Short mmCIF file of C-alpha atoms in Angstrom, two decimals:
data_model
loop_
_atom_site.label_atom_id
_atom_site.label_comp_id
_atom_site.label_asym_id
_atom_site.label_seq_id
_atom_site.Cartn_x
_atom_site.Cartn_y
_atom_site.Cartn_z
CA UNK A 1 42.28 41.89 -43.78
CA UNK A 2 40.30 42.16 -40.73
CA UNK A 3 37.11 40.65 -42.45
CA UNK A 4 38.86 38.11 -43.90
CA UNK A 5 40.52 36.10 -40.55
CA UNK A 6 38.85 32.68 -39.72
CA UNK A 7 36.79 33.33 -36.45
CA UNK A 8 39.28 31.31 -34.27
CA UNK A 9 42.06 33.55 -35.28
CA UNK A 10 39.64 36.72 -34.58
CA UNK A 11 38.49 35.13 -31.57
CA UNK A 12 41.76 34.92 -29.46
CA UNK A 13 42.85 38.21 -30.50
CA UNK A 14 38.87 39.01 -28.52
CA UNK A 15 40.25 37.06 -25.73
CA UNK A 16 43.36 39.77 -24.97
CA UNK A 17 40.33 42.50 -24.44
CA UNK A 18 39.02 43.75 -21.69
CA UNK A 19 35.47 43.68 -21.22
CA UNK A 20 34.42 47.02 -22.49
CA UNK A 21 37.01 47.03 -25.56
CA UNK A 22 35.27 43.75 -26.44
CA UNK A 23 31.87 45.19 -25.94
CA UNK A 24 33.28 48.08 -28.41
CA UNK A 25 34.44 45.24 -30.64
CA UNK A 26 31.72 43.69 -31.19
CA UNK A 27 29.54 46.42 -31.92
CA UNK A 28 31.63 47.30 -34.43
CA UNK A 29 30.45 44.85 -37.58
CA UNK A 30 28.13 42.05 -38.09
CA UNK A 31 31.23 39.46 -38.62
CA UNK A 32 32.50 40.90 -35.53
CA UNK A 33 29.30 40.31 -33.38
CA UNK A 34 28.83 37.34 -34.79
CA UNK A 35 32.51 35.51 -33.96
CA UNK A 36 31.70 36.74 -30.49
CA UNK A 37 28.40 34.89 -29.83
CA UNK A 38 30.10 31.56 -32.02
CA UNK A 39 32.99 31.65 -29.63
CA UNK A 40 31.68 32.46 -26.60
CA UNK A 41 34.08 30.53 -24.05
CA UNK A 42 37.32 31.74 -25.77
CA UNK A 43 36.27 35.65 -25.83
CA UNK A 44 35.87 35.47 -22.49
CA UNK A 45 38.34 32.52 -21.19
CA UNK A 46 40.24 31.89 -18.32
CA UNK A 47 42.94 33.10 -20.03
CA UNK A 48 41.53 36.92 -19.21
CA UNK A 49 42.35 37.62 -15.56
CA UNK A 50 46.30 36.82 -16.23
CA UNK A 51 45.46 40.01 -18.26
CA UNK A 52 43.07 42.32 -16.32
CA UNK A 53 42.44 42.47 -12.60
CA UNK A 54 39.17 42.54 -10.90
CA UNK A 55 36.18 44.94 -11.05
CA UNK A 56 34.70 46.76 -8.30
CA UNK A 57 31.18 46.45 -8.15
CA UNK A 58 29.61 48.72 -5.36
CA UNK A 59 25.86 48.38 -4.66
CA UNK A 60 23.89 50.91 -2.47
CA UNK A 61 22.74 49.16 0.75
CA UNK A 62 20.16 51.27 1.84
CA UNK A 63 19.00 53.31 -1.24
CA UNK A 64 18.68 49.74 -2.85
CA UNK A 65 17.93 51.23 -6.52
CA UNK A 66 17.48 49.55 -10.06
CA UNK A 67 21.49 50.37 -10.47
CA UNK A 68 25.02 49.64 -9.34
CA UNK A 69 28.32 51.26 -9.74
CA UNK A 70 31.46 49.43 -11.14
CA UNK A 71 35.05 50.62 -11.40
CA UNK A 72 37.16 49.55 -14.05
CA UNK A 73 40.64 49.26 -13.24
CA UNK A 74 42.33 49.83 -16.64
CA UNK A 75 41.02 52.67 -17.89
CA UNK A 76 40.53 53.95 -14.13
CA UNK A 77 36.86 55.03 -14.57
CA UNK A 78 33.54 54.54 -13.24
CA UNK A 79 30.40 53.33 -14.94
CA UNK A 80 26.90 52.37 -13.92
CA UNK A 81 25.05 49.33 -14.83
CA UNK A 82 21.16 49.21 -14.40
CA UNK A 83 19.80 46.46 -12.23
CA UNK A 84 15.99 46.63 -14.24
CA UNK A 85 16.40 43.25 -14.89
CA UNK A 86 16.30 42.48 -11.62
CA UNK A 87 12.87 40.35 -10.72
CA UNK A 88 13.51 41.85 -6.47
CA UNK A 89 16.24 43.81 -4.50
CA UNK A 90 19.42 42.06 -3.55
CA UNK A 91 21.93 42.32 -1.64
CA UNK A 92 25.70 40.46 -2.64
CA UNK A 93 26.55 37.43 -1.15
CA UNK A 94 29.94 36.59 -2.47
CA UNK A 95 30.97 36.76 -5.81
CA UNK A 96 31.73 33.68 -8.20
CA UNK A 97 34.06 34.18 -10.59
CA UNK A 98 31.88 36.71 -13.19
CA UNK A 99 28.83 35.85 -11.25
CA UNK A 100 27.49 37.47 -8.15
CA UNK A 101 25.68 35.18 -5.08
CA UNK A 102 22.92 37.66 -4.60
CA UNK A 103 19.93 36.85 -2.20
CA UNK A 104 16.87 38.91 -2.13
CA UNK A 105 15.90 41.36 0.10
CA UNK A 106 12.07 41.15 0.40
CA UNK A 107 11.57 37.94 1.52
CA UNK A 108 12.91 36.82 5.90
CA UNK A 109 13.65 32.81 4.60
CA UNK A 110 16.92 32.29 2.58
CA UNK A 111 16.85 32.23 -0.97
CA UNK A 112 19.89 32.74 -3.29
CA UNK A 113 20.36 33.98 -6.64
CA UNK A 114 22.77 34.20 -9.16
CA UNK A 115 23.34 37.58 -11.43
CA UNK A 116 25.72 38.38 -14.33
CA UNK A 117 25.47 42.54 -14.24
CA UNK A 118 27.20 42.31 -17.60
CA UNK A 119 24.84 40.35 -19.55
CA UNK A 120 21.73 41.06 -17.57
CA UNK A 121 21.00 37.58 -16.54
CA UNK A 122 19.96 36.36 -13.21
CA UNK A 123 18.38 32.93 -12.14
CA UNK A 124 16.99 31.90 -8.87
CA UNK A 125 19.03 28.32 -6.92
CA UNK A 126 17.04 25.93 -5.78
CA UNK A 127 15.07 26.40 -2.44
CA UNK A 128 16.83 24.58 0.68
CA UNK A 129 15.28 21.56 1.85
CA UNK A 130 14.90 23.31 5.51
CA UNK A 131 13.14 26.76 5.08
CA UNK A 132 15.40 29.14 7.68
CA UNK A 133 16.16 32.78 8.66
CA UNK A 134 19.51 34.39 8.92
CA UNK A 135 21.91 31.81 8.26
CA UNK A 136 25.54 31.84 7.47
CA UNK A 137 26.32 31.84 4.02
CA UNK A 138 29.42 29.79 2.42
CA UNK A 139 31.22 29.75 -1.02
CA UNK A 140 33.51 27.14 -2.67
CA UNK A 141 34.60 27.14 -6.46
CA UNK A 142 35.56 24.23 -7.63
CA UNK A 143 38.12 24.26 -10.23
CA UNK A 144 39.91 27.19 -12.46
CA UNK A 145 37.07 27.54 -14.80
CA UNK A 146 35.11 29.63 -12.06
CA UNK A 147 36.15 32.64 -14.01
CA UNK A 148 34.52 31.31 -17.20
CA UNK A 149 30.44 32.11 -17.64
CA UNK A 150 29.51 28.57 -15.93
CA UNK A 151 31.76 28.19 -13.39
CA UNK A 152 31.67 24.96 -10.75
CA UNK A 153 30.99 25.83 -7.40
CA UNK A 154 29.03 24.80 -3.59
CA UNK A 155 27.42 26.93 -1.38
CA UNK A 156 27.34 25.86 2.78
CA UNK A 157 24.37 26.92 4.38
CA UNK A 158 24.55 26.75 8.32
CA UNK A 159 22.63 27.93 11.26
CA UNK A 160 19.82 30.12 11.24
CA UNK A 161 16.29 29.56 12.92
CA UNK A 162 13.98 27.60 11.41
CA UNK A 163 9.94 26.06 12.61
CA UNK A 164 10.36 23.95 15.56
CA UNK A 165 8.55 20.57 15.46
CA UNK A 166 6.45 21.97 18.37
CA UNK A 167 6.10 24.92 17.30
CA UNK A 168 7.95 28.24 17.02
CA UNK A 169 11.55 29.17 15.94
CA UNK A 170 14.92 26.92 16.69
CA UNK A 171 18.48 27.06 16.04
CA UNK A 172 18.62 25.25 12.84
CA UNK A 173 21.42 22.33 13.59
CA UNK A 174 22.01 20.93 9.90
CA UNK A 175 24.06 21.65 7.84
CA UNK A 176 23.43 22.15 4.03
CA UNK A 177 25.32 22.30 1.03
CA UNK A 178 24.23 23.46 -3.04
CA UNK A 179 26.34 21.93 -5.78
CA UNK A 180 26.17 23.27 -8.82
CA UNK A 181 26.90 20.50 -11.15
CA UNK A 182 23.59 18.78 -9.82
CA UNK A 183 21.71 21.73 -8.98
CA UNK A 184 20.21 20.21 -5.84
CA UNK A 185 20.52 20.87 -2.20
CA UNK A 186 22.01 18.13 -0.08
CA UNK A 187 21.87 18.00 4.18
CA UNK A 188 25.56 17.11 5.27
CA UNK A 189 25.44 16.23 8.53
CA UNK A 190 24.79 18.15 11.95
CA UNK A 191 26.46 21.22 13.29
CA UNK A 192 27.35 21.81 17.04
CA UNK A 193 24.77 24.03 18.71
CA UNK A 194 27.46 25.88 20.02
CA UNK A 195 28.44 27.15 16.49
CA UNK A 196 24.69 26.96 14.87
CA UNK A 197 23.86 30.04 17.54
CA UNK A 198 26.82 32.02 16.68
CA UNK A 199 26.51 31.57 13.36
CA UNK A 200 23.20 33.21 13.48
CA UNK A 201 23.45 35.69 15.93
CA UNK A 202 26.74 36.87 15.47
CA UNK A 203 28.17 36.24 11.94
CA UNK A 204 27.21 38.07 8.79
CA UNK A 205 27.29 36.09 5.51
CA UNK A 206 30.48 36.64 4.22
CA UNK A 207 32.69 34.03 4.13
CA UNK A 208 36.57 33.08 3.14
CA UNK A 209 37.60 29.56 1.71
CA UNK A 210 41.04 28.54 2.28
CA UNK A 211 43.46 25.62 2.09
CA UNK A 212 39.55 23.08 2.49
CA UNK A 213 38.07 25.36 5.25
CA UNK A 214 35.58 27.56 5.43
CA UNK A 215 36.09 30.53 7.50
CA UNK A 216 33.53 33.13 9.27
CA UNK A 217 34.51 36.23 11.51
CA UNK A 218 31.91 37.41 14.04
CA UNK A 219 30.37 40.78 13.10
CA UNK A 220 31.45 42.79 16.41
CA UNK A 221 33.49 42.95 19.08
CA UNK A 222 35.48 41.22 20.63
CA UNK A 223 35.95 39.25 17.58
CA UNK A 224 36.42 35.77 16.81
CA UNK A 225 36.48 33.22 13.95
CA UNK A 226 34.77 29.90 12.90
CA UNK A 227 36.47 27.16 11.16
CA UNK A 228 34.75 24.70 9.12
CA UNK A 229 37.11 21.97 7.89
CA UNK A 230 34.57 20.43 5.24
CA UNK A 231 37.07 17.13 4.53
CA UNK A 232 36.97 16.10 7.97
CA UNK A 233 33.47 17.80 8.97
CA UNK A 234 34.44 19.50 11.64
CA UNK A 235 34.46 22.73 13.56
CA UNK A 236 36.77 25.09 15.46
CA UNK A 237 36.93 28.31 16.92
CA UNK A 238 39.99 30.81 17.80
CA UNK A 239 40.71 34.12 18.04
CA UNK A 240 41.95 37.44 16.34
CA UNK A 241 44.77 39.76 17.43
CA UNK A 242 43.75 42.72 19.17
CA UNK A 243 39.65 41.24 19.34
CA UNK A 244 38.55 43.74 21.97
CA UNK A 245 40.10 47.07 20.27
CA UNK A 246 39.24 46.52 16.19
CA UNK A 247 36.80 48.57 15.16
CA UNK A 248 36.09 46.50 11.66
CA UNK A 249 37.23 43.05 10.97
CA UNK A 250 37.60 41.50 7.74
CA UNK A 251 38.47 37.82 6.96
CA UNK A 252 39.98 37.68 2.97
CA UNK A 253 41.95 35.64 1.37
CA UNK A 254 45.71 36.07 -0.86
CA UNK A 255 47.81 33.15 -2.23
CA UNK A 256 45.22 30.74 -1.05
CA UNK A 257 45.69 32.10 2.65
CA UNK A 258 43.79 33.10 5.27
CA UNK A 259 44.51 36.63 5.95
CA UNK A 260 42.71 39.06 8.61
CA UNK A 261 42.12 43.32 7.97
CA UNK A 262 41.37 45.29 10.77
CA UNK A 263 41.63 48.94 11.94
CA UNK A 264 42.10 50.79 15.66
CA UNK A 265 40.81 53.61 17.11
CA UNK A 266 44.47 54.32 17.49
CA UNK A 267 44.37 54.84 13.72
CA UNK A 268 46.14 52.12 11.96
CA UNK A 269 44.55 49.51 9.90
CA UNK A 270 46.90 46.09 9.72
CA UNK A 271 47.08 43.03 7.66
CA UNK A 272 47.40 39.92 9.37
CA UNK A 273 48.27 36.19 8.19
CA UNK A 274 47.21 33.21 9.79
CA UNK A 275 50.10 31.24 10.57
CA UNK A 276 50.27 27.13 11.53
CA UNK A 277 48.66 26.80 15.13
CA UNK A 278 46.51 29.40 14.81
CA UNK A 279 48.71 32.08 15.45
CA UNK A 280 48.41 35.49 13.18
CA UNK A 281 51.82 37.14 12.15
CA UNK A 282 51.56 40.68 10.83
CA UNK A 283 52.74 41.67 7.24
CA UNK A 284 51.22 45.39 6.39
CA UNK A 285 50.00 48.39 7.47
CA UNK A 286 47.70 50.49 5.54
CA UNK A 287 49.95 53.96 4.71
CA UNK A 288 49.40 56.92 7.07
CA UNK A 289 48.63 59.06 4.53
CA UNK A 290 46.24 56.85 2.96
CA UNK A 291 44.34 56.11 5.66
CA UNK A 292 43.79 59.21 7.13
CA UNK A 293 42.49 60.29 3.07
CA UNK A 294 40.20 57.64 3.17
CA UNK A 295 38.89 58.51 7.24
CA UNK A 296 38.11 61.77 6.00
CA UNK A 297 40.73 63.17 8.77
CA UNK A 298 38.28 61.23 11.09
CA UNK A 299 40.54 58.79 13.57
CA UNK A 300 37.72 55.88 13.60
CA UNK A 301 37.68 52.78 10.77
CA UNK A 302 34.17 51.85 12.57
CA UNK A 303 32.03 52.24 8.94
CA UNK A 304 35.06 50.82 7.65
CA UNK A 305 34.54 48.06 5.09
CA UNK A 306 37.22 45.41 3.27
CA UNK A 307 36.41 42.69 0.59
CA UNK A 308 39.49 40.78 -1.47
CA UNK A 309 40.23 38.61 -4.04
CA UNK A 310 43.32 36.61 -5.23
CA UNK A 311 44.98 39.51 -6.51
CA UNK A 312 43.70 42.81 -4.45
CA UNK A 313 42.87 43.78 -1.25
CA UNK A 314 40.26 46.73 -1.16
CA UNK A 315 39.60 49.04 2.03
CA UNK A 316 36.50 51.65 1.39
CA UNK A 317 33.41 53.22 2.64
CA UNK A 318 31.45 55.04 1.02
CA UNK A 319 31.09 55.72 -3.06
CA UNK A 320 32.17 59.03 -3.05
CA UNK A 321 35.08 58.31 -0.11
CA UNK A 322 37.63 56.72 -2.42
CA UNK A 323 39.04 53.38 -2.20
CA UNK A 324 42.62 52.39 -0.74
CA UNK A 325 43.79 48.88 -2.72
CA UNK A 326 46.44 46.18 -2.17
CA UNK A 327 47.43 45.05 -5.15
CA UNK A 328 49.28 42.42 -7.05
CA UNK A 329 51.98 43.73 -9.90
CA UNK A 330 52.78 40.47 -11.56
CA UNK A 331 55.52 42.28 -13.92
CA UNK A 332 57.52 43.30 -10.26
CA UNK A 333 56.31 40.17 -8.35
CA UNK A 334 55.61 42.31 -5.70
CA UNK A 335 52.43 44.08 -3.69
CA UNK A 336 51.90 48.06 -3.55
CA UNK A 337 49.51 50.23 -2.12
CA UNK A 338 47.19 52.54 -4.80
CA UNK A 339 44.77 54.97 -4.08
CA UNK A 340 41.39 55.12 -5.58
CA UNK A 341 39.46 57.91 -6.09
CA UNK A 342 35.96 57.85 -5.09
CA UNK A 343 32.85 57.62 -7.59
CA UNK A 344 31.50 61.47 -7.52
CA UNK A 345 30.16 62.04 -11.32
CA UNK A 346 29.48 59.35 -14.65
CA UNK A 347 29.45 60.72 -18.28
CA UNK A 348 29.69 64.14 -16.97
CA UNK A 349 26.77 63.80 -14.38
CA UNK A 350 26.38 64.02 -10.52
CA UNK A 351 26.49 60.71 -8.94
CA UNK A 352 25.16 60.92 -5.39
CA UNK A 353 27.31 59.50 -2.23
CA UNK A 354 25.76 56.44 -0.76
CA UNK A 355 26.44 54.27 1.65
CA UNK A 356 27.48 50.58 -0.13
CA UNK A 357 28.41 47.20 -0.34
CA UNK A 358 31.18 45.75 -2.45
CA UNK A 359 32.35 42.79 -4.15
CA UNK A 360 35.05 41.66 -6.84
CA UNK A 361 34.50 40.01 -10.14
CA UNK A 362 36.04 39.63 -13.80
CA UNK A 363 33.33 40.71 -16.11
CA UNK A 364 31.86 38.15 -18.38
CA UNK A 365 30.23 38.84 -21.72
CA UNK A 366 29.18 35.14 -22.46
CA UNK A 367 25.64 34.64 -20.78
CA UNK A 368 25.68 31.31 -18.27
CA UNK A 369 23.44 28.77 -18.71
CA UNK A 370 20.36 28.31 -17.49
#
């Protein structure tokens, strides 16, 4: 029977699989294989993440290896992918759907990449049109294919130092913007000095997009964040509750808003929303128990770390520590609180604890583009 269904039928019965059970599937036969690569969009459709959450993809950060880890949350294992494909090192920028913004490591200027771990794929973006050092880093999809294997999407570039027309190093005071429909660069006006220097000095790459603003959080204390309203082209700064006394910061976003995680030395990590006027209302704590299982029984967050997505919110810090998640159950309509447990062996081997870096995405087995 199976052999006999016309590939469309076969093909959105694909689309209910996760990712691995649809890698299984289509090793299975040649007619399987071969519906998968005719049907590419609808194995893997936007359809799929009203099914399955997000993976979490951890990279080592200083033992920068030909490898990552991933979690998969259905089966509630971990696997590891090898990065040989890789052309440098990278470290994640933001993820993009089933794509990761990756820029490489070996080089001081700014140059961005874009990697499917699934397929093996990667392809360098265009280089800016100003050559700069340490810039922030911005990401906007587009539209609600960004989960599909060629999603729509701009990247903001601002700050950094670039050559000086006299010579030397500047605050670089323009700001640019990569859209991926064109694949070109584009300058977009200036940015305040004010903001250019803090954006180099003090803000690390991530970034949140919410309600047409871009959103960075300084990277220590007392912290602060920067607004970039990209309709009107312009920029603001306010603060964050209890600045002076977090001891890791994370801007994320949930239900399109703008939502802040941060933890004490007083031993409570909170969830904050930001409210109209700039004002931050609180609406979780991370469970006692939880937290003090993911500290180790240690009372500081300070190696902390906290990246999100639509549907989870995911505190962790190293591979081995475990992971405390925030989570969406669609069949409740509700939010709970799951622990993770840490990555200590694969396939029955050892897998050392390292420190890393982590992003969400929805695994994609159609290759992009190029």
């Amino acid at each position: 029977m199976w052999s006999n269904l016309p590939f469309d039928v076969l093909a959105k019965i694909f689309s209910f699989l996760s990712p691995d059970s649809l890698a299984r599937a289509r090793s299975a036969c040649r007619n399987w294989h071969m519906c998968s690569e005719t049907y590419p969009m609808t194995t893997s459709s936007t359809v799929l993440p009203q099914h399955h959450q997000a993976w979490f993809l951890a990279l080592p950060t200083r033992n920068r290896g030909q490898h990552c880890y991933v979690h998969n949350p259905v089966t509630d294992n971990w696997h590891m992918l090898s990065f040989d494909f890789l052309p440098d090192p990278v470290r994640p920028v933001a993820s993009i759907g089933s794509l990761i913004l990756v820029r490489p490591t070996n080089c001081t200027a700014l140059q961005l990449a874009l990697c499917n771990p699934f397929t093996r794929q990667f392809r360098y973006l265009p280089m800016l049109n100003i050559t700069r050092t340490n810039p922030a880093v911005g990401v906007v999809t587009l539209d609600s294919g960004q989960l599909g294997p060629n999603p729509r999407f701009r990247v903001y570039v601002a700050g950094g130092m670039s050559k000086a027309p006299h010579g030397g190093a500047t605050y670089e005071s323009k700001l640019e913007m990569y859209d991926s429909v064109n694949n070109k660069w584009h300058i977009m006006g200036p940015v305040p000095m004010e903001f250019a220097v803090r954006l180099t000095v003090w803000t690390p790459n991530e970034s949140v997009y919410s309600k047409g603003i871009l959103y960075w959080i300084t990277s220590a204390r007392a912290y602060s964040v920067m607004g970039f309203e990209i309709g009107a082209n312009t920029w603001r700064g306010f603060s964050v509750p209890m600045a002076d006394k977090l001891e890791f910061a994370t801007l994320l976003c949930r239900n399109s808003g703008l939502m802040l995680a941060g933890g004490t030395s007083e031993g409570e990590a909170c969830i904050w929303e930001l409210k109209e006027g700039d004002r931050w209302g609180l609406i979780q704590k991370v469970p006692m128990e939880m937290g003090r299982k993911l500290l180790g029984g240690k009372s500081s967050w300070g190696n902390t770390k906290c990246v999100g997505s639509e549907g989870g919110i995911c505190l962790y810090r190293e591979l081995g520590s475990g992971m405390v998640v925030w989570r969406e159950m669609k069949e409740k309509a509700t939010w709970a609180w799951f622990w993770i447990q840490g990555c200590h062996s694969i396939g029955g081997k050892h897998v050392q604890n390292l420190p890393i870096k982590g992003v969400f995405l929805h695994p994609n087995l159609s290759p992009f583009p190029f």
